[in-house]
PDB file of C-alpha atoms in Angstrom:
ATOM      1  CA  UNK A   1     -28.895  13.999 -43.531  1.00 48.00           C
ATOM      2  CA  UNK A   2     -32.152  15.135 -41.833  1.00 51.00           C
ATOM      3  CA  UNK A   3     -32.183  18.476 -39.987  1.00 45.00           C
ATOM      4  CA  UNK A   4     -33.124  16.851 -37.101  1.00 43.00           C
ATOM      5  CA  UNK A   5     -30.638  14.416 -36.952  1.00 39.00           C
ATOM      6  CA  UNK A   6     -28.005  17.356 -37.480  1.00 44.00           C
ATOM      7  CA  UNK A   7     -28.964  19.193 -34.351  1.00 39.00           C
ATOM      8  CA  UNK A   8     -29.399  16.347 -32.413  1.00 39.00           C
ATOM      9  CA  UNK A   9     -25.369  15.330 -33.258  1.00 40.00           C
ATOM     10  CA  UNK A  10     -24.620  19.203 -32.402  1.00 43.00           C
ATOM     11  CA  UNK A  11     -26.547  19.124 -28.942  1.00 39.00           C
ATOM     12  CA  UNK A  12     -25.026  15.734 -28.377  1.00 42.00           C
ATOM     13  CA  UNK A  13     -21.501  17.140 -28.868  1.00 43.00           C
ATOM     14  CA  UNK A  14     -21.709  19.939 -27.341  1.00 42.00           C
ATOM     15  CA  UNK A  15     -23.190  18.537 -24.083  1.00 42.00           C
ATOM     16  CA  UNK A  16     -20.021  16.086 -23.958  1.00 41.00           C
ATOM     17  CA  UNK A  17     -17.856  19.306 -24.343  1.00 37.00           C
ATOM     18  CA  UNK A  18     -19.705  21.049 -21.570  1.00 41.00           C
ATOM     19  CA  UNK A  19     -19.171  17.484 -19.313  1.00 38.00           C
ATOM     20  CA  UNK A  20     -15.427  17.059 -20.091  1.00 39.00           C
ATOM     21  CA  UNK A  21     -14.433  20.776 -19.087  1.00 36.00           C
ATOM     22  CA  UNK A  22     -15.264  20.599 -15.313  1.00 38.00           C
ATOM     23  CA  UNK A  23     -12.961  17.504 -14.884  1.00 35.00           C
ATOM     24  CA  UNK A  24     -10.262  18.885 -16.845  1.00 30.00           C
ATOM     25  CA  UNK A  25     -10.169  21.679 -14.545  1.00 32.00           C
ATOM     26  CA  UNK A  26     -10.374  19.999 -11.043  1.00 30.00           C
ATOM     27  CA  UNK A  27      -7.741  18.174 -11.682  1.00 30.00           C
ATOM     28  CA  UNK A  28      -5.564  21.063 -12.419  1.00 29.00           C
ATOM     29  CA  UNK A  29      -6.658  22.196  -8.905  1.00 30.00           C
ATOM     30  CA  UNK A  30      -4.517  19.874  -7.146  1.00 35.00           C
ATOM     31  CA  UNK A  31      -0.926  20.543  -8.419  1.00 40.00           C
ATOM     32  CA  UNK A  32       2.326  18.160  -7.265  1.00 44.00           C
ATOM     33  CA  UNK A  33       5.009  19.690  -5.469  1.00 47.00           C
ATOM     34  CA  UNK A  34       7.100  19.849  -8.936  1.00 47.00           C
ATOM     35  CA  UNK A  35       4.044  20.768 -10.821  1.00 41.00           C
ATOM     36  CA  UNK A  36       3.510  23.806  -8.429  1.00 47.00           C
ATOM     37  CA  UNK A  37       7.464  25.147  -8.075  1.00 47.00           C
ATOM     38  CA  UNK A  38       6.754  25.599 -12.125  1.00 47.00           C
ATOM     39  CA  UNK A  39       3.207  27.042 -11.813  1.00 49.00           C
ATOM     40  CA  UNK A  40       3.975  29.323  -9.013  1.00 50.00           C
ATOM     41  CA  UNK A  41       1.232  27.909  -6.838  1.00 56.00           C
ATOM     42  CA  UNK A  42       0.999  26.438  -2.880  1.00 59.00           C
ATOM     43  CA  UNK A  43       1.873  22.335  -3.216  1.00 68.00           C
ATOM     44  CA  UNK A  44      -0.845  20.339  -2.074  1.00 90.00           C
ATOM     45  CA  UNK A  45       1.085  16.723  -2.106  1.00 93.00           C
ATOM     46  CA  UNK A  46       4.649  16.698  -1.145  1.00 93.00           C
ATOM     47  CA  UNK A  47       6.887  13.358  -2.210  1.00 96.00           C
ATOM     48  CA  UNK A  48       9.710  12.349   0.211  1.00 96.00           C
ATOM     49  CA  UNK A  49      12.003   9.115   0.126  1.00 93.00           C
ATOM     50  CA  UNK A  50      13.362   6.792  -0.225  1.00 96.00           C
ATOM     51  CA  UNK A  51      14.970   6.656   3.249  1.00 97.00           C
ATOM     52  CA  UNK A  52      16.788   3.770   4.272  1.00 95.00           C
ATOM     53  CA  UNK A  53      17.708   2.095   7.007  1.00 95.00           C
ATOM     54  CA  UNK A  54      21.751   2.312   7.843  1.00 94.00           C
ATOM     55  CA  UNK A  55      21.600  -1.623   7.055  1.00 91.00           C
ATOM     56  CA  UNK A  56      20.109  -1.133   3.836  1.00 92.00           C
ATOM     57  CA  UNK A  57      17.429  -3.536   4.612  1.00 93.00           C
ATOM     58  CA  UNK A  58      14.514  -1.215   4.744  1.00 95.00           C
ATOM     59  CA  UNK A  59      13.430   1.398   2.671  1.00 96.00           C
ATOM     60  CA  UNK A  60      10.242   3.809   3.453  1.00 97.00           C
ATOM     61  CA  UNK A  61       8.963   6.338   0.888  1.00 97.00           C
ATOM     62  CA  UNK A  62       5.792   8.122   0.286  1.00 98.00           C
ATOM     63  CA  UNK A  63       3.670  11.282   0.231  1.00 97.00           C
ATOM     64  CA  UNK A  64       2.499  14.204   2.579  1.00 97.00           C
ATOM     65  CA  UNK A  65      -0.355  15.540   0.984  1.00 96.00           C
ATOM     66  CA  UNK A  66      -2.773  18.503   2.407  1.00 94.00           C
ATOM     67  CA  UNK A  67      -6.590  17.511   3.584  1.00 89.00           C
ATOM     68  CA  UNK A  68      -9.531  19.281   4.862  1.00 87.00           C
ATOM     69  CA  UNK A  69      -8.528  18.333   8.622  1.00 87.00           C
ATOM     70  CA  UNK A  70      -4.680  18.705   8.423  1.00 93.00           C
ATOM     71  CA  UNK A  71      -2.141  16.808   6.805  1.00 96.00           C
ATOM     72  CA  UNK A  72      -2.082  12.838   5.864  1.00 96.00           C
ATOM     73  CA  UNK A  73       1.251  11.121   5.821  1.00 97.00           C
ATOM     74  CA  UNK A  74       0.701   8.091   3.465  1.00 96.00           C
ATOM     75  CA  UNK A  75       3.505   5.503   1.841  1.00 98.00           C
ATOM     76  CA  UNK A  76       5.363   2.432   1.657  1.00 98.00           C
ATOM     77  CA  UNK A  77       8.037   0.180   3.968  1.00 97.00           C
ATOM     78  CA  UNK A  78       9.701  -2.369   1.836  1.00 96.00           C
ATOM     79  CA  UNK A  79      11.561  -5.325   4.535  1.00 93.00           C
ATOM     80  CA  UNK A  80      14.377  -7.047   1.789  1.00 86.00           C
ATOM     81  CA  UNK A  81      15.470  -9.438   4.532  1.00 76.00           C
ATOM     82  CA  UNK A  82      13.255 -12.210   5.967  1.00 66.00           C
ATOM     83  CA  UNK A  83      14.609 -12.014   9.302  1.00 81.00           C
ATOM     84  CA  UNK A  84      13.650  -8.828  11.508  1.00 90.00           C
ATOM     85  CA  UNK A  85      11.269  -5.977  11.024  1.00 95.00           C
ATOM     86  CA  UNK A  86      11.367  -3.025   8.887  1.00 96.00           C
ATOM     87  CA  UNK A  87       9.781   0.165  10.953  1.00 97.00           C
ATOM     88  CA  UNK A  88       9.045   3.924  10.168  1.00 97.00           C
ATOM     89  CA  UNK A  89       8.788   6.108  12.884  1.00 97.00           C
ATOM     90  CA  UNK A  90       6.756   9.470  12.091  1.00 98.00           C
ATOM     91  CA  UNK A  91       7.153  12.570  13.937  1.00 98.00           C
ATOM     92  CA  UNK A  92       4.734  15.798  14.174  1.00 97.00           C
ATOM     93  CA  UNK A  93       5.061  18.828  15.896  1.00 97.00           C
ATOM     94  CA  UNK A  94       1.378  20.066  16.797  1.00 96.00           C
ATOM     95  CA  UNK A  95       0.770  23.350  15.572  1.00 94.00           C
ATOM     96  CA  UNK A  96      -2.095  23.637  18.865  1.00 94.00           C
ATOM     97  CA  UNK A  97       0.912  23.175  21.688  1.00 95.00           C
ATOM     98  CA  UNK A  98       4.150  22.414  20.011  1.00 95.00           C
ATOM     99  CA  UNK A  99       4.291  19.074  21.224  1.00 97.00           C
ATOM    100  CA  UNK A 100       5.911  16.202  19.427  1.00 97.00           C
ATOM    101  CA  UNK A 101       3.698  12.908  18.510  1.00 97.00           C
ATOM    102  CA  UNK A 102       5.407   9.651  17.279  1.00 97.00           C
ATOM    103  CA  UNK A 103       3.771   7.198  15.166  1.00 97.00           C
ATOM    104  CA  UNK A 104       5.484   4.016  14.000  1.00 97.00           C
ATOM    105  CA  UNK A 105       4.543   0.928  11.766  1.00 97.00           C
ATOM    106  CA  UNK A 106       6.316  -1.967  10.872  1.00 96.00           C
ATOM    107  CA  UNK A 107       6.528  -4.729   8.214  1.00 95.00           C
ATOM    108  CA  UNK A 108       7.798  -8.124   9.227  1.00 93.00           C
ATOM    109  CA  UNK A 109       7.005  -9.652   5.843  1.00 91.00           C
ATOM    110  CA  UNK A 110       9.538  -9.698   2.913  1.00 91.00           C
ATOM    111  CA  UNK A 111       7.972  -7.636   0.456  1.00 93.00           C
ATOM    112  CA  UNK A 112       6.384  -4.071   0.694  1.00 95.00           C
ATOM    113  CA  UNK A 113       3.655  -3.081   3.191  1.00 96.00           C
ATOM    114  CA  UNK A 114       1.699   0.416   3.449  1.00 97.00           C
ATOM    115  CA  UNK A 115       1.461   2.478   6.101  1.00 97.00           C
ATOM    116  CA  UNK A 116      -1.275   5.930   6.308  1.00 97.00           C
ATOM    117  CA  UNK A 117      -0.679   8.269   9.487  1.00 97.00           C
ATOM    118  CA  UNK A 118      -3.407  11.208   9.972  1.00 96.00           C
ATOM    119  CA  UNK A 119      -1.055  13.591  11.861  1.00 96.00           C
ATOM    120  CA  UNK A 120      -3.662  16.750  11.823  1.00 94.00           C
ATOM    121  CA  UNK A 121      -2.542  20.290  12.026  1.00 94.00           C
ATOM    122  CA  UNK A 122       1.055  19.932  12.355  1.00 96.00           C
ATOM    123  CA  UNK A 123       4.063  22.767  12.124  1.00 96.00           C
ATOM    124  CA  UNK A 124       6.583  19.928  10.844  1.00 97.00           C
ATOM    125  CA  UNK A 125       6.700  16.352  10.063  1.00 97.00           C
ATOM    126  CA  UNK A 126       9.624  14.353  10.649  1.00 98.00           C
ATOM    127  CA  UNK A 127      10.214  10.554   9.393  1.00 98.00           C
ATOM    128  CA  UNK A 128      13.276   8.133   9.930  1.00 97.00           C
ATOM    129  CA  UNK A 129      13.674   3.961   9.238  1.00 97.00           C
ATOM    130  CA  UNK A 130      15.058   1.396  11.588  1.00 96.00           C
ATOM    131  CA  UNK A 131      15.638  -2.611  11.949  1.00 95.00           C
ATOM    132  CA  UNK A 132      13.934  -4.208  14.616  1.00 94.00           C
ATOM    133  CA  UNK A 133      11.757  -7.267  16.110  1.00 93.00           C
ATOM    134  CA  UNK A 134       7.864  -7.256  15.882  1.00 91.00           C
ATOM    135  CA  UNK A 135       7.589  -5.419  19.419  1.00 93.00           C
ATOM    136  CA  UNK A 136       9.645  -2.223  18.592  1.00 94.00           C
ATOM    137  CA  UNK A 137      12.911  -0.465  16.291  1.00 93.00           C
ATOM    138  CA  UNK A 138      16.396  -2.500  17.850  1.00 90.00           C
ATOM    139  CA  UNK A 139      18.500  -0.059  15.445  1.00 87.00           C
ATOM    140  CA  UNK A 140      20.252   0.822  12.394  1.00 93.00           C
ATOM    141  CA  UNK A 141      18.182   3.923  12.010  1.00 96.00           C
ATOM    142  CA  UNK A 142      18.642   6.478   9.335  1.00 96.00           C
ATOM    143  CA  UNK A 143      18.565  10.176  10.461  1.00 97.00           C
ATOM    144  CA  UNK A 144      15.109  12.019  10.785  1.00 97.00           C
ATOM    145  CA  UNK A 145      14.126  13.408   7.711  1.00 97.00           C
ATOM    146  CA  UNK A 146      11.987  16.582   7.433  1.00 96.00           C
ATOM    147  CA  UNK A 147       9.628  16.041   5.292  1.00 96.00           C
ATOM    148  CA  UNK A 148       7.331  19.095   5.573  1.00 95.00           C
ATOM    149  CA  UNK A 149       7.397  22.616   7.615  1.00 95.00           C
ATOM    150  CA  UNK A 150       5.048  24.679   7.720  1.00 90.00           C
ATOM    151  CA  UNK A 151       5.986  27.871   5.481  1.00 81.00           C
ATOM    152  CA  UNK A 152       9.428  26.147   4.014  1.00 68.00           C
TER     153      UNK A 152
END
């Protein structure tokens, strides 16, 4: 093999070394909530659900994960029943002037629908899932769930 071939295969493979490295360590940035518990670091993405409706008709699950203005609440309502709504109600304390916000979406289709809530800086975020029509929840709500506070 020609000498100039051979370092041209060395620069080659060490330039794809050099390009695979970075990526391999930004993605170790971002660690899961169980990935971080293990690694001792500060979760950036928290999981939650599912949480059911008392019917058992709908079912809401999802993520809370940390962004550069605050926190985004992100996941999925599943209606099993044709007739009726599925809805999930999210709740945020602001950490500005401890007020509560609501948010709520709904899926009238059988099937699964997304929902994404930007809730901002928040002290605690609080989700439940209720039965209703396609104007608001009519019942069979679950319980809020906490799914984040700020320093627990």
């Amino acid at each position: 093999m020609p000498t100039g071939l051979r370092v041209l295969l060395g620069l080659t493979a060490a330039a794809s070394l050099a390009l695979a490295t970075p990526a391999t360590a930004s993605a170790s940035l971002a660690p899961t909530a169980a990935t971080a518990s293990a690694a001792g670091a500060i979760p950036s993405i928290w999981r939650w659900g599912p949480l059911y409706s008392t019917d058992g008709m709908a079912e809401a699950k999802g993520t809370v994960a940390v962004h550069q203005f605050g926190f985004l609440v992100d996941g999925k309502l599943e209606d099993t029943r044709g007739k009726g709504c599925a809805w999930v109600s999210i709740r945020s304390m602001s950490a500005k002037n401890g007020r509560w916000r609501t948010a709520s979406y709904y899926n009238c289709v059988p099937g699964i629908g997304t929902f994404r809530k930007d809730v901002g800086d928040v002290l605690q975020i609080k989700i439940r899932t209720c039965r209703g029509n396609s104007t608001r929840p009519t019942g069979w709500c679950s319980r809020w769930k906490t799914v984040y506070t700020q320093g627990g």
